[in-house]
Coordinates of C-alpha atoms in Angstrom, one line a residue:
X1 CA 0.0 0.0 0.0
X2 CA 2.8 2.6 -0.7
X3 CA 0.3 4.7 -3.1
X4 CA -1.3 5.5 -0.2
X5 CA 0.7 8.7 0.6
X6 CA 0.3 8.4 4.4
X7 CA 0.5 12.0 6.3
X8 CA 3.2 12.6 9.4
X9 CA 1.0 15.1 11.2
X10 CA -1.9 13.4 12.6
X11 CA -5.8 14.3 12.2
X12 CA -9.1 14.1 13.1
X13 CA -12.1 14.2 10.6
X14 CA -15.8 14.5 9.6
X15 CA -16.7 12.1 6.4
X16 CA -20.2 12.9 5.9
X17 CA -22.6 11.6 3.0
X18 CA -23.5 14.4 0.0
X19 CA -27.2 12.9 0.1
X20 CA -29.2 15.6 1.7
X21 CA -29.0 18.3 3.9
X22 CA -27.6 17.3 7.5
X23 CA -29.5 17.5 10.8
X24 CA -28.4 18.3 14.0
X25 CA -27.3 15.2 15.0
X26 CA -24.6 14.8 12.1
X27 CA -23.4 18.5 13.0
X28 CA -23.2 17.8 16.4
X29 CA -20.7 14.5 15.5
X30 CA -19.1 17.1 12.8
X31 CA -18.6 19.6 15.8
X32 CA -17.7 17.0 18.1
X33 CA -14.9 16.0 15.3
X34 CA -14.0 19.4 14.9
X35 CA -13.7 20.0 18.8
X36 CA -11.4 17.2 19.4
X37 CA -9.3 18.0 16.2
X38 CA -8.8 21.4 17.7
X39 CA -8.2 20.6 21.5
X40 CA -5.4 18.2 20.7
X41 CA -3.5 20.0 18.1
X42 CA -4.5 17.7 14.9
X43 CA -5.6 19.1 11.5
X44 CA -9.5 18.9 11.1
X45 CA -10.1 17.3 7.6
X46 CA -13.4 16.7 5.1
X47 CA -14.3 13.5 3.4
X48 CA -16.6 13.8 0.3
X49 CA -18.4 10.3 1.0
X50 CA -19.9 10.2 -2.5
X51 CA -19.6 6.6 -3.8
X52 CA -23.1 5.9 -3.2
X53 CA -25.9 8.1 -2.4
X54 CA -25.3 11.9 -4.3
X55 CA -28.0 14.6 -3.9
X56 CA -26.6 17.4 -6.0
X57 CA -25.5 20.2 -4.4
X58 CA -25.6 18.7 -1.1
X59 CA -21.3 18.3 -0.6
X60 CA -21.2 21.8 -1.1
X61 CA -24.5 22.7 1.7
X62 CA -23.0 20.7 4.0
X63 CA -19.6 22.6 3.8
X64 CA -21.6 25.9 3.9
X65 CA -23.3 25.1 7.0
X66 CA -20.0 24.1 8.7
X67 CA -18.2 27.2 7.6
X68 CA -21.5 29.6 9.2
X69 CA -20.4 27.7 12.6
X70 CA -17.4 28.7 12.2
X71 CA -15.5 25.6 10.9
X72 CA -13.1 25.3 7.9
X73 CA -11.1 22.2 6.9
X74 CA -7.3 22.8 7.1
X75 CA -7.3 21.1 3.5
X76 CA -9.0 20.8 0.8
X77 CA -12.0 17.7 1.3
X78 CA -10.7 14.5 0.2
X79 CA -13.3 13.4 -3.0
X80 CA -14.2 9.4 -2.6
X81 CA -15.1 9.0 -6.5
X82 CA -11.5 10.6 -6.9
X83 CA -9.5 7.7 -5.5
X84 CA -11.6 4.4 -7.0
X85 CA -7.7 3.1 -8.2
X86 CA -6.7 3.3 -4.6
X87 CA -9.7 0.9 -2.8
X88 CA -8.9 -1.2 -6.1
X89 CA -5.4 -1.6 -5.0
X90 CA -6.3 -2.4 -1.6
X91 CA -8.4 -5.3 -2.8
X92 CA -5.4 -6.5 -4.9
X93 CA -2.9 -6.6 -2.2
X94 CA -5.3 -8.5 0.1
X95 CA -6.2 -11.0 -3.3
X96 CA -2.1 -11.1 -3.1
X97 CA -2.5 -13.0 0.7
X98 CA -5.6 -15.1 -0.8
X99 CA -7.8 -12.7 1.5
X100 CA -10.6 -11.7 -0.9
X101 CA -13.3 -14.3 -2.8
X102 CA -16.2 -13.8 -4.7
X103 CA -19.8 -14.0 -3.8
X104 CA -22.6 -14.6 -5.3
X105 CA -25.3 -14.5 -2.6
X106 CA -27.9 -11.7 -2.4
X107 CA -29.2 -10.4 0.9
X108 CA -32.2 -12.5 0.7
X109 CA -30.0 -15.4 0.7
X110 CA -27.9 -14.9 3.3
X111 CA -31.0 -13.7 5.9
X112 CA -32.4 -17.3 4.8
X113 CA -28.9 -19.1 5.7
X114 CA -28.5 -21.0 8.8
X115 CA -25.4 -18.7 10.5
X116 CA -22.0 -20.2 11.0
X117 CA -21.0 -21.6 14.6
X118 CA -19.4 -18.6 16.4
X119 CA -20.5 -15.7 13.9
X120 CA -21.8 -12.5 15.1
X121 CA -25.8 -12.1 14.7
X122 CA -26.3 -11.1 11.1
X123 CA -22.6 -12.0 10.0
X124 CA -22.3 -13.9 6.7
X125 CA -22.3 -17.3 6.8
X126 CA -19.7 -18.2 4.5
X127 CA -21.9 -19.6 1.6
X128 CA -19.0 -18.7 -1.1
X129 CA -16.2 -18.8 1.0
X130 CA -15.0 -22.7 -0.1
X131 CA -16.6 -22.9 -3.8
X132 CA -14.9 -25.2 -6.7
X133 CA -13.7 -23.3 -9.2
X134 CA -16.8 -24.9 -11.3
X135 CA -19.6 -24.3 -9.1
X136 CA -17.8 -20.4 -9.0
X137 CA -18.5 -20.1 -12.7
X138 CA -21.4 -21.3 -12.6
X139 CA -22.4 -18.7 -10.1
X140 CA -20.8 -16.4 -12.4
X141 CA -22.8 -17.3 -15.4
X142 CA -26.2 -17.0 -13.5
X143 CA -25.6 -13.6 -11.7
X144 CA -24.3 -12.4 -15.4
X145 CA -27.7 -13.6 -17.1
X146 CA -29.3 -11.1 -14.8
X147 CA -27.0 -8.5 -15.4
X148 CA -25.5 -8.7 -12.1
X149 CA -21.6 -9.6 -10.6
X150 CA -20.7 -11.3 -7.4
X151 CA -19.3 -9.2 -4.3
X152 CA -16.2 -9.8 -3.0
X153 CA -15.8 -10.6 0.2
X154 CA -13.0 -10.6 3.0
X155 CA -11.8 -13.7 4.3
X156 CA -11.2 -14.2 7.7
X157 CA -11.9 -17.1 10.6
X158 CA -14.5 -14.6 12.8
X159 CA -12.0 -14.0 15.5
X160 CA -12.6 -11.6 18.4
X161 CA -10.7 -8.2 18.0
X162 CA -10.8 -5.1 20.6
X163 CA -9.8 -2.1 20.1
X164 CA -9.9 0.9 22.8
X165 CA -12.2 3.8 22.6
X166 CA -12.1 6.6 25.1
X167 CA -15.6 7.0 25.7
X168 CA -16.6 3.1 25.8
X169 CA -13.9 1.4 26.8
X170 CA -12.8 -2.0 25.6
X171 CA -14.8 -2.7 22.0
X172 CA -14.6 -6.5 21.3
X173 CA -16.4 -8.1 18.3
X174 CA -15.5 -11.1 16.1
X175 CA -14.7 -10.1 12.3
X176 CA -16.6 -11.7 10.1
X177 CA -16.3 -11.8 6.2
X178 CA -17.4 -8.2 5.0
X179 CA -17.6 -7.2 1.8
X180 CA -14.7 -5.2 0.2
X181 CA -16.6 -4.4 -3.2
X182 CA -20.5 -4.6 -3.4
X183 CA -21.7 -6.9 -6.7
X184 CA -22.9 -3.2 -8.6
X185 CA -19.2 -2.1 -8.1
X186 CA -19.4 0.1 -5.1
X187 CA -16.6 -0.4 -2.8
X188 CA -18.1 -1.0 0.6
X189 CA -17.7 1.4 3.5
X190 CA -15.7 -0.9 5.7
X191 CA -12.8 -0.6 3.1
X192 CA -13.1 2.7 2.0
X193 CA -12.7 4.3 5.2
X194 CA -9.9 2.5 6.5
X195 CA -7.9 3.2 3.4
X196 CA -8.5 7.0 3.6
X197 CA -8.2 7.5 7.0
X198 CA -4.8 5.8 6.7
X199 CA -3.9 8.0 3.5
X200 CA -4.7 11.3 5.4
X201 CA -3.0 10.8 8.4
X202 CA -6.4 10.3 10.3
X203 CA -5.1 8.3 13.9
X204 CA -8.1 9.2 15.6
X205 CA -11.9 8.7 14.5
X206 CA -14.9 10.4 16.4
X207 CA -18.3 9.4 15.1
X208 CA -21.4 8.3 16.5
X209 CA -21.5 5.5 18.4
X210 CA -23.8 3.2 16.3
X211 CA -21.0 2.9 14.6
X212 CA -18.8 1.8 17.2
X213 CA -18.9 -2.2 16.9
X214 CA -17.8 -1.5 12.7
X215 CA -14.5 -0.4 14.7
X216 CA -12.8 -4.3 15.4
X217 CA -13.7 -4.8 11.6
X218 CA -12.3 -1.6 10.9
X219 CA -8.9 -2.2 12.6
X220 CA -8.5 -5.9 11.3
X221 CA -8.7 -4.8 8.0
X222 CA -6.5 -2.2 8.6
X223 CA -3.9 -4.7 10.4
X224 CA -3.7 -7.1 7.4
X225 CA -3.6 -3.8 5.1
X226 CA -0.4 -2.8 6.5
X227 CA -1.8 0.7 7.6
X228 CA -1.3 2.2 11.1
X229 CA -3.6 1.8 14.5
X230 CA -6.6 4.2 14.8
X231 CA -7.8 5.5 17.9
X232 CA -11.1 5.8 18.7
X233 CA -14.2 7.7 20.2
X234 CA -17.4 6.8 19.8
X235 CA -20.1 9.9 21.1
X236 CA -23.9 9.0 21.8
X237 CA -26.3 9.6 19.5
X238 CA -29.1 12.0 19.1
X239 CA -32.5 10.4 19.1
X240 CA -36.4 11.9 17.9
X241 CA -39.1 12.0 20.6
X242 CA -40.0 8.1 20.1
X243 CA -36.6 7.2 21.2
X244 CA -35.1 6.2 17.5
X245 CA -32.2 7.2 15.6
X246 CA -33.1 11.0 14.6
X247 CA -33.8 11.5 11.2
X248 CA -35.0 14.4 8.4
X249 CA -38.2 12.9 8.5
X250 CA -38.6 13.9 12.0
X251 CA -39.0 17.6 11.5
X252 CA -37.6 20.6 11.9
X253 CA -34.1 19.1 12.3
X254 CA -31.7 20.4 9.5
X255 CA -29.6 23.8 10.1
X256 CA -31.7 25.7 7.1
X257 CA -35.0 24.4 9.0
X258 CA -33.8 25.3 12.3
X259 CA -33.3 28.7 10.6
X260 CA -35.9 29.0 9.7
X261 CA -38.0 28.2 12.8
X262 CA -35.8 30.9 14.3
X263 CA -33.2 29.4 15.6
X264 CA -29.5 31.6 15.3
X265 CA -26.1 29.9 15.4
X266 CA -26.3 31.2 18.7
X267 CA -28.8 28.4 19.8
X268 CA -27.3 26.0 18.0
X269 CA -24.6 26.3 20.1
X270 CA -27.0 26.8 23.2
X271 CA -28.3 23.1 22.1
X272 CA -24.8 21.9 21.7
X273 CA -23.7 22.7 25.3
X274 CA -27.3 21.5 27.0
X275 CA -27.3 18.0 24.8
X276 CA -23.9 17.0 26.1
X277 CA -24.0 18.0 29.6
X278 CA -22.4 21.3 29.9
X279 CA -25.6 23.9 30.4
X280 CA -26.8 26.3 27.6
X281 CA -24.1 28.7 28.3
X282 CA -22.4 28.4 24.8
X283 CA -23.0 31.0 21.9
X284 CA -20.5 30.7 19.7
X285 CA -17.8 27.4 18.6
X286 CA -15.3 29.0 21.1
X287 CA -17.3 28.5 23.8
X288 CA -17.6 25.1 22.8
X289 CA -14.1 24.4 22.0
X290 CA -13.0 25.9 25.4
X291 CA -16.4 24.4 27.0
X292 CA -15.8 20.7 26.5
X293 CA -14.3 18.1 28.1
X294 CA -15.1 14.8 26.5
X295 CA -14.3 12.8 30.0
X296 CA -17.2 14.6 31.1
X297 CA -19.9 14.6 28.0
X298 CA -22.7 13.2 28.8
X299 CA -22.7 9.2 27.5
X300 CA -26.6 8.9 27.0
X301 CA -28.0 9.3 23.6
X302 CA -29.9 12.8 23.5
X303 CA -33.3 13.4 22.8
X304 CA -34.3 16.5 19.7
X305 CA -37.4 18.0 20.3
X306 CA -38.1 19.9 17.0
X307 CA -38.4 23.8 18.3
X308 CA -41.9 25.5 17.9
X309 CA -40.2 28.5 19.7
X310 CA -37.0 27.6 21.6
X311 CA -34.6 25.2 22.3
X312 CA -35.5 22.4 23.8
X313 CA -33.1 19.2 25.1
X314 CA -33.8 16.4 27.5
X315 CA -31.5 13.5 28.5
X316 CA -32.6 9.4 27.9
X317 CA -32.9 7.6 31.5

């Protein structure tokens, strides 16, 4: 993996999708990101996650909204659909270690597969894993006659791997066989991430914590890739009123809606401080930066109350 170009100076970074506007919950990780960047001297960078879902437009909102808070990448974002020669380069070193294999199973089949002894819950199975070489093109020929390819899939023997995270503790989870490249091309976000992180010098990752058991996947791959150890903090999530994963569909939770129920980046900031523990005090991402004290956030997932007037934050039991 020399290509990779990996950075000296270490960084933190915020990798959002370009499908939409973001809500308050993604700034608040983006914040959060930007905070912990700042506090312990690392560059804050951007990541253009745009191999999948693209609304147009939306990269360059999302970078708009940042930059009205106050926060500007120290480099230019790092493009995903720019760099498709480096994730196929990753897959060909691991093919190199006889790492990677084809599959030819769709979801349905693998939700209808009995799982494999010691496998995490939902974990592939292993259908494809020990094909002939004939039943393989087989397989081959009857995804093609649909217009369709087979995935390809990591290889590994669903060992436990823990990493460290500084909000959570010990993360343990066995590594199962994810997929490296989807069968419609993509390459999968397991893969992707690891590689760029490594490429811009990224050594520690704060994100939501729902994604916090990807994060012994995450480092395995990286291990067998060559690239360096990632820290890791995980922050809770922001929930709607029914106690589920907030979304746009929820309400008035985007920065241009928020706006335009009244809100400044004043309250934003307000919201900030009360969601993670530290009072409403904050007006500005100074206050936050100088406010926080991530051994102190609070760990429960927050609850967003769309505003009909003001602010409005309340903490899960």
């Amino acid at each position: 993996m020399n290509s990779l170009n990996l950075q000296a100076r270490a960084a933190g970074r915020f990798a959002p999708s370009p499908s939409g506007d973001l809500h308050i919950g993604n700034i608040r990780s983006g914040l959060l990101a930007y905070v912990r960047a700042r506090q312990t001297g690392r560059r804050f960078l951007w990541r253009v996650e745009d191999l999948d879902r693209v609304s147009p437009g939306a990269a360059e909102s999302q970078l708009a909204v940042f930059a009205e808070l106050g926060v500007t990448p120290d480099e230019a974002p790092l493009i995903q659909s720019d760099r498709l020669d480096i994730y196929a380069e990753a897959i060909t070193s691991l093919q190199h270690c006889g790492l990677v294999y084809e599959c030819y199973c769709s979801r349905k089949d693998i939700q209808q597969a009995p799982s494999a002894p010691h496998a995490p819950p939902g974990a592939y199975p292993g259908t494809c894993r020990s094909l002939g070489e004939v039943e393989r093109e087989r397989q081959r020929d009857r995804l093609a006659a649909d217009g369709r390819s087979p995935a390809l899939r990591l290889r590994t023997e669903n060992s436990p791997v823990t990493v460290h995270d500084e909000l959570l503790g010990d993360i343990t989870a066995p590594t199962d066989d994810l997929v490296l490249r989807r069968g419609d091309g993509v390459y999968a976000y397991n893969l992707i991430v690891v590689v760029d992180d490594a490429a811009s010098g990224v050594d520690e990752v704060v994100r939501g914590d729902d994604l916090a058991t990807s994060a012994p996947r995450q480092a395995h791959l990286a291990s067998l890739l060559g690239l360096p150890a990632t820290g890791w903090l995980h922050v809770p999530l922001v929930l709607n009123e029914s106690g589920q994963r907030l979304a746009k569909r929820d309400g008035a939770v985007t920065y241009q809606q928020l706006q335009a129920s009244g809100w400044t980046s004043a309250d934003v900031f307000a919201w900030m401080g009360e969601s993670l523990g530290f009072g409403p005090g904050w007006t500005s991402l100074d206050d936050m930066i100088a406010g926080i004290d991530f051994n102190r956030i609070r760990r429960e997932p927050t609850v967003f109350t769309p505003p009909v007037e003001a602010p409005r934050v309340s903490g899960l039991d």
